[in-house]
Amino acid sequence: MKSSKFYLIVGMLLGSVYVTNGQERTNRKTVVIDPGHGGIDSGATAVNGLQEKDVVFKITMEVIRLNRELYNDTLELYSTRYSDTLISLGDRTKLARSLKPDAFVSIHCNQAVRKTAQGVEVYFDGYDKKSETLARLFSQGLNEKLGFRTRGVKHGNFQVLRETPKLPSVLLELGFLSNWEEAEYTGKETSISGQAVLIIETLTTFLYDD
């Protein structure tokens, strides 16, 4: 991971606004963002004390803010939680199915006993080709635009993926909180914004580009 590269790219991304011929998009695509854990379920705890539930919630709220303020509401976004609340996995997927979105993205951070473990992993339901395409776009963008090491695109037997089978669904593991370098990066506001921009632009590319 090269921190100087991160901050340069974040600045460039935040300095741009997604437009189409100077006009706002019509017929917006709908996306459900799922910040993992919440409430009494803190998820992974970083070596520097950060908690996964807080990191992924901040990223989700930044995705919503930047989509509104910089991207002219290119996407119609919903979150499975808007506070530090524990929502069951069943209720998360029930919400997603009821909204009939064009994509579903669950956001997490990783953890390992081996402190040197680094990189991002992107999971999808192994039976859905559109989900695989979206997963590969995320993996490529996180590596090439934000400089994360990639640990690959993988089939994931996660409930949030199993129970959203009729729409493109992915689960992001955004770095290891058990690794000092990635934990330090994750805690920075510029990092939160950079990952939010990457999520918006990846979804926009996937949902609107032919």
mmCIF file of C-alpha atoms in Angstrom:
data_model
loop_
_atom_site.group_PDB
_atom_site.id
_atom_site.type_symbol
_atom_site.label_atom_id
_atom_site.label_comp_id
_atom_site.label_asym_id
_atom_site.label_seq_id
_atom_site.Cartn_x
_atom_site.Cartn_y
_atom_site.Cartn_z
ATOM 1 C CA MET A 1 0.000 0.000 0.000
ATOM 2 C CA LYS A 2 1.361 3.403 -1.018
ATOM 3 C CA SER A 3 -0.254 6.131 1.113
ATOM 4 C CA SER A 4 1.015 9.070 -0.973
ATOM 5 C CA LYS A 5 -0.607 7.512 -4.027
ATOM 6 C CA PHE A 6 -3.898 7.188 -2.123
ATOM 7 C CA TYR A 7 -4.091 10.845 -1.161
ATOM 8 C CA LEU A 8 -3.173 12.084 -4.643
ATOM 9 C CA ILE A 9 -5.860 9.956 -6.258
ATOM 10 C CA VAL A 10 -8.453 10.869 -3.613
ATOM 11 C CA GLY A 11 -7.862 14.544 -4.290
ATOM 12 C CA MET A 12 -8.254 14.029 -8.030
ATOM 13 C CA LEU A 13 -11.448 12.025 -7.601
ATOM 14 C CA LEU A 14 -13.022 14.513 -5.212
ATOM 15 C CA GLY A 15 -12.223 17.312 -7.637
ATOM 16 C CA SER A 16 -14.397 15.773 -10.353
ATOM 17 C CA VAL A 17 -18.165 15.525 -10.706
ATOM 18 C CA TYR A 18 -19.891 12.826 -12.736
ATOM 19 C CA VAL A 19 -22.027 14.493 -15.434
ATOM 20 C CA THR A 20 -23.614 13.380 -18.667
ATOM 21 C CA ASN A 21 -23.703 16.098 -21.349
ATOM 22 C CA GLY A 22 -24.048 18.667 -18.567
ATOM 23 C CA GLN A 23 -27.340 17.192 -17.406
ATOM 24 C CA GLU A 24 -28.453 15.142 -14.458
ATOM 25 C CA ARG A 25 -29.363 11.550 -15.191
ATOM 26 C CA THR A 26 -32.968 10.513 -15.563
ATOM 27 C CA ASN A 27 -34.309 7.072 -14.755
ATOM 28 C CA ARG A 28 -31.848 6.693 -11.912
ATOM 29 C CA LYS A 29 -30.638 3.275 -10.931
ATOM 30 C CA THR A 30 -31.365 2.148 -7.374
ATOM 31 C CA VAL A 31 -28.673 0.712 -5.089
ATOM 32 C CA VAL A 32 -28.891 -0.662 -1.554
ATOM 33 C CA ILE A 33 -25.693 -0.211 0.471
ATOM 34 C CA ASP A 34 -25.308 -2.515 3.459
ATOM 35 C CA PRO A 35 -22.836 -1.350 6.155
ATOM 36 C CA GLY A 36 -22.082 -4.556 8.037
ATOM 37 C CA HIS A 37 -22.575 -5.178 11.758
ATOM 38 C CA GLY A 38 -23.836 -2.407 14.086
ATOM 39 C CA GLY A 39 -25.039 -2.026 17.661
ATOM 40 C CA ILE A 40 -23.692 -4.737 19.959
ATOM 41 C CA ASP A 41 -22.055 -6.434 16.961
ATOM 42 C CA SER A 42 -18.892 -4.386 16.431
ATOM 43 C CA GLY A 43 -17.371 -6.707 13.858
ATOM 44 C CA ALA A 44 -13.578 -6.685 13.694
ATOM 45 C CA THR A 45 -11.571 -4.450 16.038
ATOM 46 C CA ALA A 46 -8.494 -2.823 14.533
ATOM 47 C CA VAL A 47 -5.020 -2.846 16.026
ATOM 48 C CA ASN A 48 -5.477 0.903 16.567
ATOM 49 C CA GLY A 49 -8.882 0.518 18.227
ATOM 50 C CA LEU A 50 -11.159 1.250 15.267
ATOM 51 C CA GLN A 51 -14.264 -0.881 15.028
ATOM 52 C CA GLU A 52 -15.460 -2.348 11.765
ATOM 53 C CA LYS A 53 -19.075 -1.291 12.341
ATOM 54 C CA ASP A 54 -18.010 2.374 12.558
ATOM 55 C CA VAL A 55 -15.673 2.284 9.553
ATOM 56 C CA VAL A 56 -18.197 0.740 7.179
ATOM 57 C CA PHE A 57 -20.963 3.035 8.423
ATOM 58 C CA LYS A 58 -18.814 6.110 7.741
ATOM 59 C CA ILE A 59 -18.047 4.872 4.245
ATOM 60 C CA THR A 60 -21.741 4.279 3.554
ATOM 61 C CA MET A 61 -22.795 7.710 4.796
ATOM 62 C CA GLU A 62 -20.023 9.281 2.700
ATOM 63 C CA VAL A 63 -21.266 7.408 -0.368
ATOM 64 C CA ILE A 64 -24.719 8.863 0.227
ATOM 65 C CA ARG A 65 -23.367 12.385 0.871
ATOM 66 C CA LEU A 66 -21.058 12.491 -2.146
ATOM 67 C CA ASN A 67 -23.673 10.990 -4.437
ATOM 68 C CA ARG A 68 -25.919 13.899 -3.478
ATOM 69 C CA GLU A 69 -23.394 16.742 -3.331
ATOM 70 C CA LEU A 70 -20.881 15.857 -6.060
ATOM 71 C CA TYR A 71 -22.703 13.489 -8.384
ATOM 72 C CA ASN A 72 -26.098 15.183 -8.651
ATOM 73 C CA ASP A 73 -27.877 12.127 -7.221
ATOM 74 C CA THR A 74 -26.681 9.939 -10.078
ATOM 75 C CA LEU A 75 -27.823 6.937 -8.036
ATOM 76 C CA GLU A 76 -30.890 6.458 -5.868
ATOM 77 C CA LEU A 77 -29.295 5.130 -2.693
ATOM 78 C CA TYR A 78 -30.651 3.356 0.365
ATOM 79 C CA SER A 79 -28.788 2.053 3.404
ATOM 80 C CA THR A 80 -29.767 -0.968 5.477
ATOM 81 C CA ARG A 81 -29.004 1.091 8.599
ATOM 82 C CA TYR A 82 -28.742 4.820 9.293
ATOM 83 C CA SER A 83 -27.405 4.602 12.839
ATOM 84 C CA ASP A 84 -25.364 2.358 15.122
ATOM 85 C CA THR A 85 -28.092 -0.272 15.228
ATOM 86 C CA LEU A 86 -27.936 -4.034 14.885
ATOM 87 C CA ILE A 87 -30.088 -5.122 11.949
ATOM 88 C CA SER A 88 -30.517 -8.839 11.339
ATOM 89 C CA LEU A 89 -29.155 -10.288 8.122
ATOM 90 C CA GLY A 90 -32.654 -11.435 7.230
ATOM 91 C CA ASP A 91 -34.052 -7.917 7.599
ATOM 92 C CA ARG A 92 -31.213 -6.481 5.486
ATOM 93 C CA THR A 93 -31.957 -8.793 2.593
ATOM 94 C CA LYS A 94 -35.713 -8.391 3.043
ATOM 95 C CA LEU A 95 -35.274 -4.638 2.609
ATOM 96 C CA ALA A 96 -33.155 -5.159 -0.485
ATOM 97 C CA ARG A 97 -35.685 -7.476 -2.099
ATOM 98 C CA SER A 98 -38.595 -5.163 -1.299
ATOM 99 C CA LEU A 99 -36.895 -2.167 -2.906
ATOM 100 C CA LYS A 100 -36.052 -4.169 -6.049
ATOM 101 C CA PRO A 101 -32.745 -2.337 -6.537
ATOM 102 C CA ASP A 102 -30.427 -2.606 -9.515
ATOM 103 C CA ALA A 103 -27.511 -3.600 -7.252
ATOM 104 C CA PHE A 104 -26.709 -4.510 -3.647
ATOM 105 C CA VAL A 105 -23.336 -3.821 -2.000
ATOM 106 C CA SER A 106 -22.439 -5.075 1.486
ATOM 107 C CA ILE A 107 -19.411 -3.331 3.012
ATOM 108 C CA HIS A 108 -17.055 -4.957 5.514
ATOM 109 C CA CYS A 109 -13.445 -4.893 6.708
ATOM 110 C CA ASN A 110 -11.250 -7.937 7.145
ATOM 111 C CA GLN A 111 -9.272 -9.386 10.059
ATOM 112 C CA ALA A 112 -6.666 -12.130 10.400
ATOM 113 C CA VAL A 113 -4.432 -13.671 13.032
ATOM 114 C CA ARG A 114 -1.457 -13.030 10.762
ATOM 115 C CA LYS A 115 -0.799 -9.291 11.139
ATOM 116 C CA THR A 116 0.973 -9.055 7.793
ATOM 117 C CA ALA A 117 -2.183 -10.042 5.866
ATOM 118 C CA GLN A 118 -3.195 -7.200 3.524
ATOM 119 C CA GLY A 119 -5.470 -6.448 0.632
ATOM 120 C CA VAL A 120 -9.080 -6.410 -0.461
ATOM 121 C CA GLU A 121 -11.386 -9.299 -1.274
ATOM 122 C CA VAL A 122 -14.603 -9.065 -3.254
ATOM 123 C CA TYR A 123 -17.223 -11.806 -2.975
ATOM 124 C CA PHE A 124 -20.206 -12.648 -5.158
ATOM 125 C CA ASP A 125 -22.776 -15.415 -5.516
ATOM 126 C CA GLY A 126 -21.018 -17.912 -7.746
ATOM 127 C CA TYR A 127 -24.126 -18.503 -9.850
ATOM 128 C CA ASP A 128 -24.696 -14.943 -11.045
ATOM 129 C CA LYS A 129 -22.661 -13.553 -13.954
ATOM 130 C CA LYS A 130 -23.726 -9.926 -13.410
ATOM 131 C CA SER A 131 -22.603 -10.144 -9.789
ATOM 132 C CA GLU A 132 -19.277 -11.519 -10.958
ATOM 133 C CA THR A 133 -18.872 -8.636 -13.410
ATOM 134 C CA LEU A 134 -19.583 -6.094 -10.661
ATOM 135 C CA ALA A 135 -17.191 -7.868 -8.299
ATOM 136 C CA ARG A 136 -14.392 -7.749 -10.867
ATOM 137 C CA LEU A 137 -14.975 -4.038 -11.473
ATOM 138 C CA PHE A 138 -14.687 -3.366 -7.740
ATOM 139 C CA SER A 139 -11.550 -5.470 -7.375
ATOM 140 C CA GLN A 140 -9.895 -3.776 -10.336
ATOM 141 C CA GLY A 141 -10.817 -0.276 -9.174
ATOM 142 C CA LEU A 142 -9.682 -0.792 -5.582
ATOM 143 C CA ASN A 143 -6.355 -2.030 -6.891
ATOM 144 C CA GLU A 144 -5.691 0.337 -9.783
ATOM 145 C CA LYS A 145 -7.302 3.543 -8.480
ATOM 146 C CA LEU A 146 -6.728 3.293 -4.727
ATOM 147 C CA GLY A 147 -3.634 1.096 -4.668
ATOM 148 C CA PHE A 148 -4.969 -1.749 -2.544
ATOM 149 C CA ARG A 149 -3.446 -5.150 -3.022
ATOM 150 C CA THR A 150 -6.085 -7.489 -4.388
ATOM 151 C CA ARG A 151 -6.634 -10.917 -2.905
ATOM 152 C CA GLY A 152 -9.005 -11.813 -5.694
ATOM 153 C CA VAL A 153 -12.639 -12.117 -6.619
ATOM 154 C CA LYS A 154 -14.217 -15.061 -4.829
ATOM 155 C CA HIS A 155 -17.437 -17.031 -4.511
ATOM 156 C CA GLY A 156 -19.011 -16.257 -1.146
ATOM 157 C CA ASN A 157 -21.676 -18.270 0.650
ATOM 158 C CA PHE A 158 -22.818 -15.276 2.705
ATOM 159 C CA GLN A 159 -26.442 -14.870 3.711
ATOM 160 C CA VAL A 160 -26.670 -11.359 2.268
ATOM 161 C CA LEU A 161 -25.589 -12.764 -1.101
ATOM 162 C CA ARG A 162 -27.636 -15.968 -0.956
ATOM 163 C CA GLU A 163 -30.825 -14.052 -0.163
ATOM 164 C CA THR A 164 -30.416 -11.438 -2.901
ATOM 165 C CA PRO A 165 -30.189 -13.884 -5.830
ATOM 166 C CA LYS A 166 -32.085 -11.943 -8.495
ATOM 167 C CA LEU A 167 -29.946 -8.818 -8.504
ATOM 168 C CA PRO A 168 -26.219 -8.062 -8.836
ATOM 169 C CA SER A 169 -24.879 -8.434 -5.297
ATOM 170 C CA VAL A 170 -21.343 -8.189 -3.926
ATOM 171 C CA LEU A 171 -19.663 -8.150 -0.543
ATOM 172 C CA LEU A 172 -16.549 -5.984 -0.147
ATOM 173 C CA GLU A 173 -13.824 -6.735 2.397
ATOM 174 C CA LEU A 174 -11.994 -3.400 2.411
ATOM 175 C CA GLY A 175 -8.607 -4.245 3.888
ATOM 176 C CA PHE A 176 -7.419 -5.830 7.129
ATOM 177 C CA LEU A 177 -7.988 -3.965 10.385
ATOM 178 C CA SER A 178 -5.501 -6.400 11.928
ATOM 179 C CA ASN A 179 -2.745 -4.875 9.761
ATOM 180 C CA TRP A 180 -1.200 -1.646 11.062
ATOM 181 C CA GLU A 181 -0.772 -0.031 7.650
ATOM 182 C CA GLU A 182 -4.301 -0.717 6.463
ATOM 183 C CA ALA A 183 -5.816 0.142 9.850
ATOM 184 C CA GLU A 184 -4.029 3.524 9.850
ATOM 185 C CA TYR A 185 -5.199 4.191 6.301
ATOM 186 C CA THR A 186 -8.779 3.212 7.106
ATOM 187 C CA GLY A 187 -9.066 5.710 9.945
ATOM 188 C CA LYS A 188 -8.306 8.776 7.803
ATOM 189 C CA GLU A 189 -11.135 10.951 6.507
ATOM 190 C CA THR A 190 -9.497 11.185 3.076
ATOM 191 C CA SER A 191 -9.482 7.405 2.921
ATOM 192 C CA ILE A 192 -13.185 7.223 3.766
ATOM 193 C CA SER A 193 -13.940 9.708 0.983
ATOM 194 C CA GLY A 194 -11.673 7.959 -1.498
ATOM 195 C CA GLN A 195 -13.361 4.620 -0.984
ATOM 196 C CA ALA A 196 -16.797 6.262 -1.207
ATOM 197 C CA VAL A 197 -15.906 7.841 -4.539
ATOM 198 C CA LEU A 198 -14.625 4.522 -5.835
ATOM 199 C CA ILE A 199 -17.878 2.803 -4.840
ATOM 200 C CA ILE A 200 -20.021 5.450 -6.568
ATOM 201 C CA GLU A 201 -17.978 5.447 -9.763
ATOM 202 C CA THR A 202 -17.817 1.661 -9.967
ATOM 203 C CA LEU A 203 -21.579 1.385 -9.559
ATOM 204 C CA THR A 204 -22.145 4.152 -12.086
ATOM 205 C CA THR A 205 -19.932 2.425 -14.634
ATOM 206 C CA PHE A 206 -21.619 -0.921 -14.070
ATOM 207 C CA LEU A 207 -25.211 0.333 -14.095
ATOM 208 C CA TYR A 208 -25.106 2.954 -16.836
ATOM 209 C CA ASP A 209 -22.334 2.083 -19.269
ATOM 210 C CA ASP A 210 -23.209 -0.339 -22.034
#
